[in-house]
Amino acid sequence: MSFHQSSDRITVPHIRARKGAKPIVALTAYSALTARLVDPHVDIILVGDSLAMVEHGLTSTLGAGLDLMVLHGRSVMRAAHHALVVVDMPFGSYERSPQVAFDNAARVMSETSCSAVKLEGGCAMAETIAFLTKRGIPVMAHVGLTPQSVMTLGGFKVQGRDRDDWSRIEADAVGVAEAGAFAVVLEGTVEPLAAQITRRLVVPTIGIGASAECDGQVLVLEDMLGLTERAPRFARRFDHLGLAADKAIASYAEAVRNRSFPGADETYQFKS
Ligand code: KIV
């Protein structure tokens, strides 16, 4: 167990203070390899439970257990020295009671040395968020489209298309912020509602499929790099590395098959 905090690491109070100021840049990373790439450029690295789908090929995030989140959180923490690292609490690890949530969040924090946890849910999670934050566990909340509720929502459905739902979604965001969340992820929420919530909250909102008016943005790294096969409409492809990787792997396969690899520079000759 290590509690080393690099002295120039971005902290929870730094993020909290960015409300209405310079936009907060967040990306996911699930491993030391990707954390090393992302860390110099972002304010927050999220070890999201989306890793269940992106890394492990599952069809939803429901299969990400605590052990898996801890494993990936530890890997990311070995390579991230600048960004605030937030680890997702997986489905089933925090809903039963504030006490259970505390035990599991404390495990995530002590075994990974991350700075905060994220959990999904609005007003129903307010008591838990208050319980954790009063006991030293910073919580990033997540409202709007909450992927762990995919079965209840009937799919990954944009929230707020029906004007009648706005007050409930806004109340969820206000509820988790008042309970002590230091930031609120707004996912898959219609743009004017996300902007309205951002104006209302005193803590930063981090949008994903939400609004450019949010105090920050987060994307799944593999989506924005163009490595995933399919991505939601809101995930702009900033590059198409999947195509580049396909080309490189095909070249390797060809070089092995025609025996042009390994070449003289890639083998060790015996000098007598
Ligand atoms: O699991 C995840 O990656 C997330 C976001 C992208 C917000 O929760």
mmCIF file of C-alpha atoms and ligand atoms in Angstrom:
data_model
loop_
_atom_site.group_PDB
_atom_site.id
_atom_site.type_symbol
_atom_site.label_atom_id
_atom_site.label_comp_id
_atom_site.label_asym_id
_atom_site.label_seq_id
_atom_site.Cartn_x
_atom_site.Cartn_y
_atom_site.Cartn_z
ATOM 1 C CA MET A 1 0.000 0.000 0.000
ATOM 2 C CA SER A 2 1.374 3.428 -0.910
ATOM 3 C CA PHE A 3 0.080 6.864 0.013
ATOM 4 C CA HIS A 4 2.644 8.759 -2.048
ATOM 5 C CA GLN A 5 1.119 11.942 -3.501
ATOM 6 C CA SER A 6 3.296 13.691 -6.039
ATOM 7 C CA SER A 7 3.619 17.336 -4.894
ATOM 8 C CA ASP A 8 2.639 18.785 -8.274
ATOM 9 C CA ARG A 9 -0.392 16.543 -8.702
ATOM 10 C CA ILE A 10 -3.701 18.321 -9.321
ATOM 11 C CA THR A 11 -5.886 18.025 -6.240
ATOM 12 C CA VAL A 12 -9.606 17.897 -5.538
ATOM 13 C CA PRO A 13 -9.607 21.556 -4.304
ATOM 14 C CA HIS A 14 -7.849 22.594 -7.557
ATOM 15 C CA ILE A 15 -10.655 20.994 -9.581
ATOM 16 C CA ARG A 16 -13.342 22.440 -7.330
ATOM 17 C CA ALA A 17 -11.834 25.903 -7.842
ATOM 18 C CA ARG A 18 -12.128 25.608 -11.622
ATOM 19 C CA LYS A 19 -15.896 26.262 -11.506
ATOM 20 C CA GLY A 20 -16.663 28.787 -14.220
ATOM 21 C CA ALA A 21 -12.951 29.155 -15.024
ATOM 22 C CA LYS A 22 -10.526 27.446 -17.449
ATOM 23 C CA PRO A 23 -12.216 24.288 -18.835
ATOM 24 C CA ILE A 24 -11.278 21.041 -17.102
ATOM 25 C CA VAL A 25 -9.819 18.406 -19.434
ATOM 26 C CA ALA A 26 -10.533 14.786 -18.541
ATOM 27 C CA LEU A 27 -9.953 11.487 -20.338
ATOM 28 C CA THR A 28 -10.200 7.860 -19.348
ATOM 29 C CA ALA A 29 -7.160 5.616 -19.008
ATOM 30 C CA TYR A 30 -7.170 2.020 -17.853
ATOM 31 C CA SER A 31 -3.467 1.131 -17.872
ATOM 32 C CA ALA A 32 0.021 2.489 -17.218
ATOM 33 C CA LEU A 33 0.604 2.579 -20.991
ATOM 34 C CA THR A 34 -2.304 4.897 -21.754
ATOM 35 C CA ALA A 35 -1.978 6.878 -18.502
ATOM 36 C CA ARG A 36 1.582 7.832 -19.562
ATOM 37 C CA LEU A 37 0.221 9.227 -22.847
ATOM 38 C CA VAL A 38 -2.663 11.111 -21.272
ATOM 39 C CA ASP A 39 -1.149 12.433 -18.038
ATOM 40 C CA PRO A 40 0.799 15.447 -19.424
ATOM 41 C CA HIS A 41 -2.280 16.800 -21.214
ATOM 42 C CA VAL A 42 -5.188 16.422 -18.833
ATOM 43 C CA ASP A 43 -6.403 17.598 -15.445
ATOM 44 C CA ILE A 44 -8.288 14.415 -14.558
ATOM 45 C CA ILE A 45 -7.708 10.774 -15.497
ATOM 46 C CA LEU A 46 -10.807 8.677 -14.993
ATOM 47 C CA VAL A 47 -10.349 4.954 -14.538
ATOM 48 C CA GLY A 48 -13.884 4.432 -15.784
ATOM 49 C CA ASP A 49 -15.845 1.221 -15.495
ATOM 50 C CA SER A 50 -16.259 1.605 -19.280
ATOM 51 C CA LEU A 51 -13.103 -0.536 -19.206
ATOM 52 C CA ALA A 52 -15.456 -3.530 -18.911
ATOM 53 C CA MET A 53 -16.629 -2.797 -22.459
ATOM 54 C CA VAL A 54 -13.520 -1.254 -24.031
ATOM 55 C CA GLU A 55 -10.851 -3.550 -22.538
ATOM 56 C CA HIS A 56 -12.789 -6.675 -21.686
ATOM 57 C CA GLY A 57 -15.346 -6.840 -24.509
ATOM 58 C CA LEU A 58 -18.471 -6.874 -22.343
ATOM 59 C CA THR A 59 -21.726 -5.363 -23.627
ATOM 60 C CA SER A 60 -22.276 -3.104 -20.598
ATOM 61 C CA THR A 61 -20.356 -1.781 -17.612
ATOM 62 C CA LEU A 62 -22.210 -4.071 -15.196
ATOM 63 C CA GLY A 63 -19.496 -6.726 -15.182
ATOM 64 C CA ALA A 64 -16.708 -4.524 -13.797
ATOM 65 C CA GLY A 65 -16.114 -5.733 -10.249
ATOM 66 C CA LEU A 66 -14.088 -4.136 -7.480
ATOM 67 C CA ASP A 67 -11.018 -6.333 -8.023
ATOM 68 C CA LEU A 68 -10.892 -5.308 -11.686
ATOM 69 C CA MET A 69 -11.216 -1.594 -10.867
ATOM 70 C CA VAL A 70 -8.448 -1.876 -8.267
ATOM 71 C CA LEU A 71 -6.175 -3.720 -10.713
ATOM 72 C CA HIS A 72 -6.601 -1.043 -13.410
ATOM 73 C CA GLY A 73 -6.464 1.810 -10.874
ATOM 74 C CA ARG A 74 -3.098 0.579 -9.597
ATOM 75 C CA SER A 75 -1.746 0.306 -13.118
ATOM 76 C CA VAL A 76 -2.793 3.884 -13.960
ATOM 77 C CA MET A 77 -1.364 5.271 -10.717
ATOM 78 C CA ARG A 78 2.074 3.846 -11.556
ATOM 79 C CA ALA A 79 2.283 6.130 -14.611
ATOM 80 C CA ALA A 80 0.189 9.205 -13.737
ATOM 81 C CA HIS A 81 2.058 11.839 -11.740
ATOM 82 C CA HIS A 82 0.296 15.055 -12.719
ATOM 83 C CA ALA A 83 -3.437 14.501 -13.208
ATOM 84 C CA LEU A 84 -5.991 13.863 -10.493
ATOM 85 C CA VAL A 85 -6.880 10.174 -10.759
ATOM 86 C CA VAL A 86 -10.510 9.200 -10.118
ATOM 87 C CA VAL A 87 -11.546 5.534 -10.016
ATOM 88 C CA ASP A 88 -15.120 4.422 -10.752
ATOM 89 C CA MET A 89 -17.038 2.496 -8.122
ATOM 90 C CA PRO A 90 -18.442 -0.495 -10.023
ATOM 91 C CA PHE A 91 -22.076 -1.583 -10.102
ATOM 92 C CA GLY A 92 -23.108 -3.272 -6.859
ATOM 93 C CA SER A 93 -20.260 -1.896 -4.762
ATOM 94 C CA TYR A 94 -21.946 1.178 -3.253
ATOM 95 C CA GLU A 95 -25.747 1.093 -3.632
ATOM 96 C CA ARG A 96 -26.677 -1.107 -0.667
ATOM 97 C CA SER A 97 -25.795 1.348 2.106
ATOM 98 C CA PRO A 98 -23.470 4.232 2.916
ATOM 99 C CA GLN A 99 -21.429 1.887 5.139
ATOM 100 C CA VAL A 100 -20.897 -0.656 2.351
ATOM 101 C CA ALA A 101 -20.010 2.192 -0.020
ATOM 102 C CA PHE A 102 -17.495 3.509 2.508
ATOM 103 C CA ASP A 103 -15.799 0.118 2.963
ATOM 104 C CA ASN A 104 -15.478 -0.428 -0.779
ATOM 105 C CA ALA A 105 -14.433 3.154 -1.596
ATOM 106 C CA ALA A 106 -11.838 3.046 1.198
ATOM 107 C CA ARG A 107 -10.497 -0.169 -0.323
ATOM 108 C CA VAL A 108 -10.261 1.450 -3.769
ATOM 109 C CA MET A 109 -8.479 4.486 -2.356
ATOM 110 C CA SER A 110 -6.051 2.610 -0.123
ATOM 111 C CA GLU A 111 -5.172 -0.093 -2.660
ATOM 112 C CA THR A 112 -4.767 2.234 -5.659
ATOM 113 C CA SER A 113 -3.709 5.541 -3.999
ATOM 114 C CA CYS A 114 -6.143 7.377 -6.291
ATOM 115 C CA SER A 115 -7.447 10.779 -5.165
ATOM 116 C CA ALA A 116 -11.196 10.265 -5.498
ATOM 117 C CA VAL A 117 -13.934 7.870 -6.525
ATOM 118 C CA LYS A 118 -16.859 8.359 -8.892
ATOM 119 C CA LEU A 119 -20.295 6.860 -8.435
ATOM 120 C CA GLU A 120 -23.494 7.013 -10.459
ATOM 121 C CA GLY A 121 -26.916 8.196 -9.334
ATOM 122 C CA GLY A 122 -28.728 11.346 -8.260
ATOM 123 C CA CYS A 123 -30.774 12.093 -5.152
ATOM 124 C CA ALA A 124 -30.906 8.401 -4.214
ATOM 125 C CA MET A 125 -27.117 8.530 -3.706
ATOM 126 C CA ALA A 126 -27.031 11.861 -1.823
ATOM 127 C CA GLU A 127 -26.912 10.255 1.626
ATOM 128 C CA THR A 128 -24.051 7.989 0.534
ATOM 129 C CA ILE A 129 -22.113 10.884 -1.008
ATOM 130 C CA ALA A 130 -22.487 12.895 2.208
ATOM 131 C CA PHE A 131 -21.374 9.884 4.270
ATOM 132 C CA LEU A 132 -18.237 9.367 2.169
ATOM 133 C CA THR A 133 -17.207 13.001 1.830
ATOM 134 C CA LYS A 134 -17.589 13.622 5.587
ATOM 135 C CA ARG A 135 -15.224 10.689 6.135
ATOM 136 C CA GLY A 136 -12.436 11.803 3.814
ATOM 137 C CA ILE A 137 -13.426 10.217 0.520
ATOM 138 C CA PRO A 138 -13.826 12.780 -2.278
ATOM 139 C CA VAL A 139 -16.675 11.861 -4.588
ATOM 140 C CA MET A 140 -17.281 12.797 -8.213
ATOM 141 C CA ALA A 141 -20.961 12.246 -8.970
ATOM 142 C CA HIS A 142 -22.442 11.088 -12.308
ATOM 143 C CA VAL A 143 -26.005 11.928 -13.394
ATOM 144 C CA GLY A 144 -28.065 12.050 -16.599
ATOM 145 C CA LEU A 145 -27.351 8.927 -18.652
ATOM 146 C CA THR A 146 -25.933 6.552 -16.043
ATOM 147 C CA PRO A 147 -24.638 3.442 -17.874
ATOM 148 C CA GLN A 148 -24.950 1.229 -14.783
ATOM 149 C CA SER A 149 -28.741 1.766 -15.041
ATOM 150 C CA VAL A 150 -28.823 0.583 -18.657
ATOM 151 C CA MET A 151 -31.328 -2.160 -17.796
ATOM 152 C CA THR A 152 -33.711 0.277 -16.088
ATOM 153 C CA LEU A 153 -33.297 2.923 -18.801
ATOM 154 C CA GLY A 154 -33.843 0.292 -21.518
ATOM 155 C CA GLY A 155 -30.579 1.158 -23.276
ATOM 156 C CA PHE A 156 -28.006 3.951 -23.490
ATOM 157 C CA LYS A 157 -30.702 6.636 -23.898
ATOM 158 C CA VAL A 158 -30.158 10.375 -24.057
ATOM 159 C CA GLN A 159 -31.769 11.997 -21.014
ATOM 160 C CA GLY A 160 -34.013 15.079 -21.029
ATOM 161 C CA ARG A 161 -35.598 14.635 -24.440
ATOM 162 C CA ASP A 162 -38.913 14.872 -22.623
ATOM 163 C CA ARG A 163 -39.219 18.336 -21.018
ATOM 164 C CA ASP A 164 -41.141 16.757 -18.106
ATOM 165 C CA ASP A 165 -37.918 14.980 -17.009
ATOM 166 C CA TRP A 166 -35.844 18.147 -16.708
ATOM 167 C CA SER A 167 -36.761 19.053 -13.139
ATOM 168 C CA ARG A 168 -35.941 15.512 -11.897
ATOM 169 C CA ILE A 169 -32.566 15.443 -13.671
ATOM 170 C CA GLU A 170 -31.708 18.932 -12.407
ATOM 171 C CA ALA A 171 -32.798 17.952 -8.875
ATOM 172 C CA ASP A 172 -30.460 14.942 -9.088
ATOM 173 C CA ALA A 173 -27.516 17.171 -10.023
ATOM 174 C CA VAL A 174 -28.315 19.699 -7.306
ATOM 175 C CA GLY A 175 -28.842 16.885 -4.765
ATOM 176 C CA VAL A 176 -25.433 15.270 -5.320
ATOM 177 C CA ALA A 177 -23.651 18.637 -5.362
ATOM 178 C CA GLU A 178 -25.324 19.689 -2.103
ATOM 179 C CA ALA A 179 -24.389 16.316 -0.599
ATOM 180 C CA GLY A 180 -20.709 17.169 -1.129
ATOM 181 C CA ALA A 181 -19.660 15.915 -4.565
ATOM 182 C CA PHE A 182 -16.685 18.009 -5.740
ATOM 183 C CA ALA A 183 -17.713 17.700 -9.402
ATOM 184 C CA VAL A 184 -20.602 16.205 -11.344
ATOM 185 C CA VAL A 185 -20.326 14.250 -14.598
ATOM 186 C CA LEU A 186 -23.308 15.013 -16.861
ATOM 187 C CA GLU A 187 -23.599 12.266 -19.446
ATOM 188 C CA GLY A 188 -25.922 11.980 -22.455
ATOM 189 C CA THR A 189 -28.117 14.893 -21.448
ATOM 190 C CA VAL A 190 -29.773 17.312 -23.869
ATOM 191 C CA GLU A 191 -27.625 20.394 -24.381
ATOM 192 C CA PRO A 192 -29.859 23.166 -22.958
ATOM 193 C CA LEU A 193 -30.517 21.187 -19.783
ATOM 194 C CA ALA A 194 -26.795 20.456 -19.296
ATOM 195 C CA ALA A 195 -26.056 24.167 -19.751
ATOM 196 C CA GLN A 196 -28.821 25.110 -17.303
ATOM 197 C CA ILE A 197 -27.516 22.642 -14.688
ATOM 198 C CA THR A 198 -23.983 23.967 -15.163
ATOM 199 C CA ARG A 199 -25.191 27.532 -14.471
ATOM 200 C CA ARG A 200 -27.077 26.336 -11.393
ATOM 201 C CA LEU A 201 -24.396 24.204 -9.673
ATOM 202 C CA VAL A 202 -21.646 25.685 -7.523
ATOM 203 C CA VAL A 203 -19.328 22.767 -8.347
ATOM 204 C CA PRO A 204 -17.869 22.006 -11.795
ATOM 205 C CA THR A 205 -19.812 19.915 -14.272
ATOM 206 C CA ILE A 206 -17.874 17.577 -16.559
ATOM 207 C CA GLY A 207 -19.798 16.911 -19.753
ATOM 208 C CA ILE A 208 -19.849 13.843 -21.980
ATOM 209 C CA GLY A 209 -22.497 14.133 -24.653
ATOM 210 C CA ALA A 210 -23.789 17.168 -22.790
ATOM 211 C CA SER A 211 -22.807 20.808 -23.486
ATOM 212 C CA ALA A 212 -19.773 22.929 -24.385
ATOM 213 C CA GLU A 213 -20.933 25.148 -21.505
ATOM 214 C CA CYS A 214 -20.003 22.458 -18.984
ATOM 215 C CA ASP A 215 -16.993 23.342 -16.829
ATOM 216 C CA GLY A 216 -15.046 20.482 -18.401
ATOM 217 C CA GLN A 217 -15.293 17.556 -20.797
ATOM 218 C CA VAL A 218 -14.466 13.869 -20.581
ATOM 219 C CA LEU A 219 -14.244 11.224 -23.303
ATOM 220 C CA VAL A 220 -13.247 7.589 -23.450
ATOM 221 C CA LEU A 221 -9.667 7.679 -24.762
ATOM 222 C CA GLU A 222 -10.088 4.769 -27.176
ATOM 223 C CA ASP A 223 -13.189 6.426 -28.701
ATOM 224 C CA MET A 224 -11.466 9.748 -29.355
ATOM 225 C CA LEU A 225 -8.364 8.028 -30.749
ATOM 226 C CA GLY A 226 -10.495 6.008 -33.166
ATOM 227 C CA LEU A 227 -9.527 2.652 -31.672
ATOM 228 C CA THR A 228 -13.012 1.414 -30.828
ATOM 229 C CA GLU A 229 -15.162 -0.185 -33.489
ATOM 230 C CA ARG A 230 -18.244 1.867 -32.625
ATOM 231 C CA ALA A 231 -18.561 5.029 -30.553
ATOM 232 C CA PRO A 232 -21.481 7.182 -29.480
ATOM 233 C CA ARG A 233 -22.310 10.201 -31.680
ATOM 234 C CA PHE A 234 -20.919 12.595 -29.063
ATOM 235 C CA ALA A 235 -17.453 10.981 -29.086
ATOM 236 C CA ARG A 236 -15.549 12.975 -31.695
ATOM 237 C CA ARG A 237 -12.810 10.907 -33.383
ATOM 238 C CA PHE A 238 -9.725 13.115 -32.997
ATOM 239 C CA ASP A 239 -7.754 10.507 -34.957
ATOM 240 C CA HIS A 240 -8.174 7.081 -36.541
ATOM 241 C CA LEU A 241 -5.438 5.091 -34.833
ATOM 242 C CA GLY A 242 -7.365 1.862 -35.364
ATOM 243 C CA LEU A 243 -6.717 2.193 -39.114
ATOM 244 C CA ALA A 244 -3.029 2.974 -38.522
ATOM 245 C CA ALA A 245 -2.753 -0.059 -36.209
ATOM 246 C CA ASP A 246 -4.464 -2.296 -38.779
ATOM 247 C CA LYS A 247 -1.979 -1.161 -41.429
ATOM 248 C CA ALA A 248 1.022 -1.740 -39.149
ATOM 249 C CA ILE A 249 -0.164 -5.203 -38.072
ATOM 250 C CA ALA A 250 -0.823 -6.203 -41.690
ATOM 251 C CA SER A 251 2.726 -5.055 -42.604
ATOM 252 C CA TYR A 252 4.159 -7.130 -39.758
ATOM 253 C CA ALA A 253 2.202 -10.216 -40.821
ATOM 254 C CA GLU A 254 3.394 -9.787 -44.407
ATOM 255 C CA ALA A 255 7.025 -9.313 -43.293
ATOM 256 C CA VAL A 256 6.905 -12.492 -41.179
ATOM 257 C CA ARG A 257 5.344 -14.468 -44.025
ATOM 258 C CA ASN A 258 7.860 -13.327 -46.637
ATOM 259 C CA ARG A 259 10.802 -13.675 -44.171
ATOM 260 C CA SER A 260 11.868 -10.023 -44.496
ATOM 261 C CA PHE A 261 11.457 -9.798 -40.703
ATOM 262 C CA PRO A 262 13.638 -10.058 -38.692
ATOM 263 C CA GLY A 263 16.372 -8.368 -40.761
ATOM 264 C CA ALA A 264 20.091 -8.126 -40.081
ATOM 265 C CA ASP A 265 19.612 -5.184 -37.658
ATOM 266 C CA GLU A 266 17.031 -7.117 -35.732
ATOM 267 C CA THR A 267 19.072 -10.257 -35.100
ATOM 268 C CA TYR A 268 22.212 -10.925 -33.040
ATOM 269 C CA GLN A 269 25.125 -12.328 -34.988
ATOM 270 C CA PHE A 270 27.684 -14.512 -33.291
ATOM 271 C CA LYS A 271 31.130 -12.876 -33.252
ATOM 272 C CA SER A 272 33.840 -15.501 -32.794
HETATM 273 O O1 KIV B 1 -16.857 4.710 -17.238
HETATM 274 C C1 KIV B 1 -16.555 5.757 -17.826
HETATM 275 O O2 KIV B 1 -15.637 5.791 -18.644
HETATM 276 C C2 KIV B 1 -17.342 6.944 -17.498
HETATM 277 C C3 KIV B 1 -17.300 8.144 -18.332
HETATM 278 C C4 KIV B 1 -16.825 8.175 -19.651
HETATM 279 C C5 KIV B 1 -17.846 9.371 -17.777
HETATM 280 O O3 KIV B 1 -18.030 6.930 -16.541
#
